[in-house]
PDB file of C-alpha atoms in Angstrom:
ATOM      1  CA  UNK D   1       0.000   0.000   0.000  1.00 70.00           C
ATOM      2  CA  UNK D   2       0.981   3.721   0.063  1.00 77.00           C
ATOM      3  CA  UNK D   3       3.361   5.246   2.237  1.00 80.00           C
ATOM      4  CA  UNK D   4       3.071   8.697   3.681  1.00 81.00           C
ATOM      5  CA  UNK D   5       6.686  10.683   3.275  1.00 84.00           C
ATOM      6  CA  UNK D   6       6.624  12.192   6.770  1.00 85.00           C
ATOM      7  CA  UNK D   7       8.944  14.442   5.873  1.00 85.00           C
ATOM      8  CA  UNK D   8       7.392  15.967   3.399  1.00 85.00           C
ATOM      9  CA  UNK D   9       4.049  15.929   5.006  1.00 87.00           C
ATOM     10  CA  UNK D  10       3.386  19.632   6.989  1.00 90.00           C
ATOM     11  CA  UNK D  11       0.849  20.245   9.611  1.00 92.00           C
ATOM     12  CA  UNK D  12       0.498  24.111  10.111  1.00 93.00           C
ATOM     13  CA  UNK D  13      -0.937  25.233  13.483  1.00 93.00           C
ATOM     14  CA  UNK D  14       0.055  29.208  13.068  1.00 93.00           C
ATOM     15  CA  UNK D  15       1.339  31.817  10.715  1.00 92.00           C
ATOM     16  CA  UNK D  16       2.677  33.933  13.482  1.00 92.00           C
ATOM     17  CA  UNK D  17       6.250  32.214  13.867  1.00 92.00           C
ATOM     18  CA  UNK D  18       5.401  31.043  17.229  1.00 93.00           C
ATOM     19  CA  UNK D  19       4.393  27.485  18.073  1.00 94.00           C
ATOM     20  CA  UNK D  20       0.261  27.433  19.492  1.00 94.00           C
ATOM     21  CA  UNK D  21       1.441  23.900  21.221  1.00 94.00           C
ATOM     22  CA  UNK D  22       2.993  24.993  24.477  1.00 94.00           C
ATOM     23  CA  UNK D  23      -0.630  27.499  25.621  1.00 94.00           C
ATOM     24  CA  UNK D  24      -2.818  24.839  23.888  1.00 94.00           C
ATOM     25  CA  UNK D  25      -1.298  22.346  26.084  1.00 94.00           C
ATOM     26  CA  UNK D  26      -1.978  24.243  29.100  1.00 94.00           C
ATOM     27  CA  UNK D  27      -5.790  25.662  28.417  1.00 95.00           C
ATOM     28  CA  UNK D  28      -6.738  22.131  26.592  1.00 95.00           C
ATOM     29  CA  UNK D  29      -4.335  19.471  27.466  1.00 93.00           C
ATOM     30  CA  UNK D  30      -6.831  16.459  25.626  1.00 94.00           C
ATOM     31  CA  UNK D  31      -6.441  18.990  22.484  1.00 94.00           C
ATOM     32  CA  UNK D  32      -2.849  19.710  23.071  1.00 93.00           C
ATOM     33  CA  UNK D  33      -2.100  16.011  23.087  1.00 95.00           C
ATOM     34  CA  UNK D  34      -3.575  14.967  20.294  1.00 95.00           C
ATOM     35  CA  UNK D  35      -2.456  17.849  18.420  1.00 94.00           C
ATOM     36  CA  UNK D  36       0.864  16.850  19.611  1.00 94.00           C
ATOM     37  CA  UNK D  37       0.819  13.140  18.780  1.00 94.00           C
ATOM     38  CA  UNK D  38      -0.522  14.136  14.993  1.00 93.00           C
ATOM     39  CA  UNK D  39       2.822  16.799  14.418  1.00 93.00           C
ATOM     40  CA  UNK D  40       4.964  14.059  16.118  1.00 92.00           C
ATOM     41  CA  UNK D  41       3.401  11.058  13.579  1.00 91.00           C
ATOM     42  CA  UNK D  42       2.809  12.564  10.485  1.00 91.00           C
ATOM     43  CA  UNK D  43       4.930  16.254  10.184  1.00 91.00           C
ATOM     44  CA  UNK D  44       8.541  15.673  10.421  1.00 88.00           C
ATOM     45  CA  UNK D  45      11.765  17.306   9.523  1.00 87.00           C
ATOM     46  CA  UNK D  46      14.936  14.680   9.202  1.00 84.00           C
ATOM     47  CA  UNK D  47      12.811  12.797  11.391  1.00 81.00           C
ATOM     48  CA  UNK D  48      12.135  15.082  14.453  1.00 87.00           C
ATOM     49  CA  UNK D  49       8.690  16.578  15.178  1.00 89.00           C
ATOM     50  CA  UNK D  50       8.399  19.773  12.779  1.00 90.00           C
ATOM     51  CA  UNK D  51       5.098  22.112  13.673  1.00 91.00           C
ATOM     52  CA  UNK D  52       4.734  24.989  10.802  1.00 93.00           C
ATOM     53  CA  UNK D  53       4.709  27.722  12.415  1.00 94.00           C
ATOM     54  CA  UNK D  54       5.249  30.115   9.495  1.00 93.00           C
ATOM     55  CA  UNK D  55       3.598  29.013   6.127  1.00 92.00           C
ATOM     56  CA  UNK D  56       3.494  26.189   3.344  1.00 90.00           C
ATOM     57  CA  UNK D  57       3.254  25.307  -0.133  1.00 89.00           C
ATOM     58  CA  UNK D  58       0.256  23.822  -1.570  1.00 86.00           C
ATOM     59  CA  UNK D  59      -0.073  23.359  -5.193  1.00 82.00           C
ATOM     60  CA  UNK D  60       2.791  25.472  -5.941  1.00 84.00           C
ATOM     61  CA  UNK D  61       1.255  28.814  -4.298  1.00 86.00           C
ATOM     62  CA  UNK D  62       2.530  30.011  -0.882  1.00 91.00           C
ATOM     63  CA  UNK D  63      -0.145  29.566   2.214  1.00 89.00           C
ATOM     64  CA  UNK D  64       0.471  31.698   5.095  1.00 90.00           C
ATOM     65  CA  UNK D  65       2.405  34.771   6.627  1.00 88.00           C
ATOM     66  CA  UNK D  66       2.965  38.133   4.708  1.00 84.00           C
ATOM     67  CA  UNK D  67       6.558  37.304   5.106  1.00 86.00           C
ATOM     68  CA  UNK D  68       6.506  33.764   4.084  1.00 91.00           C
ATOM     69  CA  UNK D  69       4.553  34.220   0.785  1.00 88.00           C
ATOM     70  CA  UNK D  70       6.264  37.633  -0.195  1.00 86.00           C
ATOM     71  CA  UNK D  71       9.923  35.467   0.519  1.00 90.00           C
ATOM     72  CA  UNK D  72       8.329  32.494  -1.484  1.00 92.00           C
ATOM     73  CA  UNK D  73       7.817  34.308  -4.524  1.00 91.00           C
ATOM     74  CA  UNK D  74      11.443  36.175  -4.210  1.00 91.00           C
ATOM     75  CA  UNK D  75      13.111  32.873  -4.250  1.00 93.00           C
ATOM     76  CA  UNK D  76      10.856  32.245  -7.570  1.00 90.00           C
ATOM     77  CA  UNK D  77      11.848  34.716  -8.976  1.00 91.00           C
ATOM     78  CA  UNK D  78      15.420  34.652  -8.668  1.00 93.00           C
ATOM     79  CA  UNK D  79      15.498  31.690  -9.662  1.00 93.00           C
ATOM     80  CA  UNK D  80      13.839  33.024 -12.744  1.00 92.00           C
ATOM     81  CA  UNK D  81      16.273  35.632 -12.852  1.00 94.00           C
ATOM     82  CA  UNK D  82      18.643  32.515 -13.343  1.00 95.00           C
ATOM     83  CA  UNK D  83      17.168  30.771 -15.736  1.00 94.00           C
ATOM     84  CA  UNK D  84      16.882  33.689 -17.679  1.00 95.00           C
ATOM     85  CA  UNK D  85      20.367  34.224 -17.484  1.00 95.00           C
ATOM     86  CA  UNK D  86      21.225  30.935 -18.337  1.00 95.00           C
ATOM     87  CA  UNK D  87      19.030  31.279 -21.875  1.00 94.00           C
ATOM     88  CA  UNK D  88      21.132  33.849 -22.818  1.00 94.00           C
ATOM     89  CA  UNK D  89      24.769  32.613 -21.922  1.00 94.00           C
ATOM     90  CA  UNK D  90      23.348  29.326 -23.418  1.00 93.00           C
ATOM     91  CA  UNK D  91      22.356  30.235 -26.841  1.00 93.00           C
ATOM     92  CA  UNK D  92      23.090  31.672 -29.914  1.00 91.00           C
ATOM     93  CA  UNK D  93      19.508  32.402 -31.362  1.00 94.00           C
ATOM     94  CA  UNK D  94      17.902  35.663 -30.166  1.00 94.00           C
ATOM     95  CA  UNK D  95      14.597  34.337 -31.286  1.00 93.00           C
ATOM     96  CA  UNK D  96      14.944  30.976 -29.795  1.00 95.00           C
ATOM     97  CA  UNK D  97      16.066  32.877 -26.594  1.00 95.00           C
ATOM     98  CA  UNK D  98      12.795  35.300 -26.870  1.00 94.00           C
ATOM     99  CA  UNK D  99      10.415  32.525 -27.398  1.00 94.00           C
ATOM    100  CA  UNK D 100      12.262  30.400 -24.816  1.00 94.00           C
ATOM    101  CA  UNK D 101      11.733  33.145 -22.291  1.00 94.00           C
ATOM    102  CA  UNK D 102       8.343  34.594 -23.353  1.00 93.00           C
ATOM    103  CA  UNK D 103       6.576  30.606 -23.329  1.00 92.00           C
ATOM    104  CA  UNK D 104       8.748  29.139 -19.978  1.00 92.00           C
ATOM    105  CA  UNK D 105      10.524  31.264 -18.104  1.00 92.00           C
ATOM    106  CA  UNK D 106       7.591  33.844 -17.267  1.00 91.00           C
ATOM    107  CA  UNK D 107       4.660  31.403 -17.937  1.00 89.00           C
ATOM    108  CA  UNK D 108       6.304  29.228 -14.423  1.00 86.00           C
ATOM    109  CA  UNK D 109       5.428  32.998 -12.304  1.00 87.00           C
ATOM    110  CA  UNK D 110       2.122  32.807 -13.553  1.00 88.00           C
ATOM    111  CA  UNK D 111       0.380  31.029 -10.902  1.00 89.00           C
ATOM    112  CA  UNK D 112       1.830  32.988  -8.674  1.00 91.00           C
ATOM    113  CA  UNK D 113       0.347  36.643  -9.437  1.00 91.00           C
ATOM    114  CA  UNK D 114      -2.480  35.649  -6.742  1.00 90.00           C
ATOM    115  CA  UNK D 115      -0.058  35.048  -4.222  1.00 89.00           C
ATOM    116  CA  UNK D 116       1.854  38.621  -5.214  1.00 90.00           C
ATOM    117  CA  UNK D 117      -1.435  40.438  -4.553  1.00 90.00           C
ATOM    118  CA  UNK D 118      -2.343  38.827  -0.983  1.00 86.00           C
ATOM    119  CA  UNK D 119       1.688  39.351   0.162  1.00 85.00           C
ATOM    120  CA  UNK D 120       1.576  43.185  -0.776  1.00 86.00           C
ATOM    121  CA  UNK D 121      -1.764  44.158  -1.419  1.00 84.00           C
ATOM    122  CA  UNK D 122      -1.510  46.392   2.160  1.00 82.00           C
ATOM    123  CA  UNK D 123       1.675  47.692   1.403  1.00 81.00           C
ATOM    124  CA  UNK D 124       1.098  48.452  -2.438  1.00 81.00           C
ATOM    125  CA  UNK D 125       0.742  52.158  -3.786  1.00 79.00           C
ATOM    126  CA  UNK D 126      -2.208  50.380  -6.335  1.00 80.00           C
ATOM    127  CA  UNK D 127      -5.421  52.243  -5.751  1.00 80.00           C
ATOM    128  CA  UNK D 128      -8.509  50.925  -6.956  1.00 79.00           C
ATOM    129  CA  UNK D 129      -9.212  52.750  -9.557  1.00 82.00           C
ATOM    130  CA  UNK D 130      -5.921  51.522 -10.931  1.00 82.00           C
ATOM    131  CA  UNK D 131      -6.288  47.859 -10.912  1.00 79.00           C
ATOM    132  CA  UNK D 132      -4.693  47.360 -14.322  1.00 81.00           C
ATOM    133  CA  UNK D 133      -1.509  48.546 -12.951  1.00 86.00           C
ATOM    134  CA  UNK D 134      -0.648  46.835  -9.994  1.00 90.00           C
ATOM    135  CA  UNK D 135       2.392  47.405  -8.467  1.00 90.00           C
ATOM    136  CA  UNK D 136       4.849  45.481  -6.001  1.00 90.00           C
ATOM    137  CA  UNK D 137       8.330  44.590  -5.356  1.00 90.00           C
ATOM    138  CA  UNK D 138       7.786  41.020  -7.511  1.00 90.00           C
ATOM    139  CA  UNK D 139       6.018  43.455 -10.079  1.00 90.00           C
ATOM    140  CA  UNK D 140       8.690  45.718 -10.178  1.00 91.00           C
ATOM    141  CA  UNK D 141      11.679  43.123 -10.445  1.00 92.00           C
ATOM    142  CA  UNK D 142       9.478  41.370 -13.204  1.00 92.00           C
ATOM    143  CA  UNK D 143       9.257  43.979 -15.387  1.00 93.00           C
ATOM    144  CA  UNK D 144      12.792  44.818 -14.363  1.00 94.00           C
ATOM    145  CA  UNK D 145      13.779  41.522 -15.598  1.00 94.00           C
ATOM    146  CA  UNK D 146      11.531  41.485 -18.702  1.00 94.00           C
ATOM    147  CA  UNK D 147      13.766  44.508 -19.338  1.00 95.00           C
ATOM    148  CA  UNK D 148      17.150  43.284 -19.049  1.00 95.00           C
ATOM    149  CA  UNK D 149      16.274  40.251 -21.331  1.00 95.00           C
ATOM    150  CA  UNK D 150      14.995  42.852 -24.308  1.00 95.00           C
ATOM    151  CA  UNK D 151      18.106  45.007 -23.788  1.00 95.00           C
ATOM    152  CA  UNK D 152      20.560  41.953 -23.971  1.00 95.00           C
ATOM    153  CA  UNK D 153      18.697  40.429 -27.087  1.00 94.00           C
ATOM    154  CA  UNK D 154      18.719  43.735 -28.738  1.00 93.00           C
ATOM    155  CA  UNK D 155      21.835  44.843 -27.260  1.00 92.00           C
ATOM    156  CA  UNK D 156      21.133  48.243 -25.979  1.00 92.00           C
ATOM    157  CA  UNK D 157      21.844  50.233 -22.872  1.00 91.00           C
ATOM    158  CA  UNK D 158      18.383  51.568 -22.522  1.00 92.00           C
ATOM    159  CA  UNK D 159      14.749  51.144 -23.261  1.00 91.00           C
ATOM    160  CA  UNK D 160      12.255  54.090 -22.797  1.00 91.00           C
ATOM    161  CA  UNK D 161       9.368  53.211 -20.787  1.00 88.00           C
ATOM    162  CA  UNK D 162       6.643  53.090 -24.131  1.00 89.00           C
ATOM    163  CA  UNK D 163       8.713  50.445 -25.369  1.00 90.00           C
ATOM    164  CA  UNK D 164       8.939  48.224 -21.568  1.00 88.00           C
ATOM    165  CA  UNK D 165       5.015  48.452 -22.446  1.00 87.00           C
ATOM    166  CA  UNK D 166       5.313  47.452 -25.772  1.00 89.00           C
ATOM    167  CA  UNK D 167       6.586  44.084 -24.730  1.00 90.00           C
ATOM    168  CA  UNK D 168       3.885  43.144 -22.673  1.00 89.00           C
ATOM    169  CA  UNK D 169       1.163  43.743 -25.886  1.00 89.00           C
ATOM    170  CA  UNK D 170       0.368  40.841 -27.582  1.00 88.00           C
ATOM    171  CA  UNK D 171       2.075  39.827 -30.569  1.00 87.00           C
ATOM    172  CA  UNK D 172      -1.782  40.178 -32.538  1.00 90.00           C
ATOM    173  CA  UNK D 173      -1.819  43.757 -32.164  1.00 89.00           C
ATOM    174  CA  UNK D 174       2.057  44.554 -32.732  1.00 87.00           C
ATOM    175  CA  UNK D 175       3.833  44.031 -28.719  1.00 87.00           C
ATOM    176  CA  UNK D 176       5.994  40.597 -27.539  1.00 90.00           C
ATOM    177  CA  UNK D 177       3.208  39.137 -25.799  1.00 90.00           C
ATOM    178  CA  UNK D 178       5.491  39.018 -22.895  1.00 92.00           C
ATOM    179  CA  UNK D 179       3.823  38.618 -19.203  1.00 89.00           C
ATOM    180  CA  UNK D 180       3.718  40.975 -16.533  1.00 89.00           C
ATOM    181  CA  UNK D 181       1.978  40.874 -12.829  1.00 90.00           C
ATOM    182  CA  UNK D 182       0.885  44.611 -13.450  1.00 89.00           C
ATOM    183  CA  UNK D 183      -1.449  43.974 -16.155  1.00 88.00           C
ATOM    184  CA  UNK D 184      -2.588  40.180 -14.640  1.00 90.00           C
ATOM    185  CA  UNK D 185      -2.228  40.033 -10.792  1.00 91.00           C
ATOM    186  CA  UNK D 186      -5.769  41.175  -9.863  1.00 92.00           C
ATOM    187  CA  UNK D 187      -7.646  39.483 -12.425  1.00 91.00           C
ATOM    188  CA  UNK D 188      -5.558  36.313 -11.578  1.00 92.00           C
ATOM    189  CA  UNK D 189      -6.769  37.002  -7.900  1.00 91.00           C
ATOM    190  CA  UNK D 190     -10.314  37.607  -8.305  1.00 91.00           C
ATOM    191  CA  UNK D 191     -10.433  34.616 -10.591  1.00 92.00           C
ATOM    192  CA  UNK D 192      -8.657  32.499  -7.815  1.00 89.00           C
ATOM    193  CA  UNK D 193     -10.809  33.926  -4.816  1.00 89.00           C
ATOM    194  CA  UNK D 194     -14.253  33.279  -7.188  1.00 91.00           C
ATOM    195  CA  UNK D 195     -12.893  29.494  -7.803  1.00 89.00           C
ATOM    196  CA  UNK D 196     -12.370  29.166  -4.090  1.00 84.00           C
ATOM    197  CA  UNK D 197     -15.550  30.852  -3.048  1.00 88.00           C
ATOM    198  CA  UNK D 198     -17.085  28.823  -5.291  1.00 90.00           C
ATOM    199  CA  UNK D 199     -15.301  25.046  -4.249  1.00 86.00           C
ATOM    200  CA  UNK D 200     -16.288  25.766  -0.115  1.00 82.00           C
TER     201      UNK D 200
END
C-alpha cells in the first residue's frame, strides 16, 4: 500500500512564527495532546517533530504569513532571474532565446500573481481605480527583468518606458506578448478567490 513521506508531510498550526502547542497544552491538554501526537506522527523534519509555524506550499502557491509568501515568490523569482540568465549565456539564437523566455521562463510565475497580490496588497501604492496597474516589489523586479532580457537580445543600454510596455502587448496587435503581474495580478486574484468561493 501507500506510504506517507513524513517528511514531506506539513501540519500548520500558526502563521505567526510562534508554536500554538505549548498554551494549547496548558488551556486544553486532551487537544494539546492529540495535536501533539498528529505533528509528532505525520509532520517531520529529518525525522524530528516539525510544527509549521510560518507558512506552506500547496499546489505550488505560498499559504500563510505576509513574510513567508512575499519570501516564497522572491526565491521564484530569482530563480527566474537565473534561468533567464542561463538562456542567454546558453544560446546563440535571439529568437529561440525570446520565445524560450516569453513561453517558460515567465509562464512558471504565472500562478503565482495571486499570491503577489495577498503578500503586498496592504503595502502596495495600487489604488482601486488603478487595478490594471498593480504594483509590487515582484512586479517591479518582473518587469525589471523582462527589461534586461529585451536590452541583452537587442543589445542596448536603454529602453524608454513606451517600449517596456510594448513588450507586454500581444504579438496580434504589434507588442511581444510578454507577461507581466501589473497587467494580470488582480484578475488572476479575483479569478482564484471566485474558484475558491465557489469550491467551499
Amino acid at each position: 500500500g501507500a506510504v506517507m513521506n513524513t517528511d514531506k508531510t506539513r501540519i500548520m498550526t500558526s502563521t505567526s512564527g510562534q508554536s500554538i502547542l505549548p498554551k494549547l497544552l496548558q488551556q486544553q491538554p486532551n487537544n494539546g495532546t492529540t495535536l501533539t501526537n498528529a505533528i509528532t506522527m505525520y509532520s517531520n523534519k529529518n525525522s524530528t517533530m516539525h510544527e509549521e509555524v510560518n507558512g506552506l506550499r500547496v499546489l505550488g502557491s505560498p499559504i500563510g504569513s505576509d513574510d513567508f509568501q512575499a519570501k516564497f515568490i522572491e526565491d521564484y523569482l530569482s530563480n527566474a532571474q537565473q534561468d533567464a540568465a542561463n538562456l542567454l549565456r546558453g544560446l546563440e539564437d535571439d529568437q529561440t532565446i525570446l520565445q524560450l523566455y516569453r513561453q517558460c521562463t515567465t509562464q512558471r510565475l504565472n500562478h503565482l500573481f495571486p499570491a503577489d497580490v495577498y503578500a503586498h496588497a496592504i503595502n502596495s501604492n495600487c489604488p482601486p481605480s488603478r487595478w490594471h496597474q498593480w504594483d509590487s516589489p515582484t512586479t517591479q523586479a518582473f518587469d525589471e527583468l523582462n527589461k534586461n532580457v529585451i536590452l541583452a537580445l537587442t543589445q542596448k543600454e536603454t529602453m524608454p518606458i513606451h517600449s517596456q510596455l510594448l513588450t507586454n502587448i500581444d504579438t496580434k496587435r504589434g507588442g511581444i506578448g510578454i507577461t507581466s503581474p501589473r497587467l494580470k495580478a488582480i484578475p488572476s486574484f479575483i479569478l482564484a478567490t471566485k474558484t475558491t468561493l465557489d469550491t467551499i
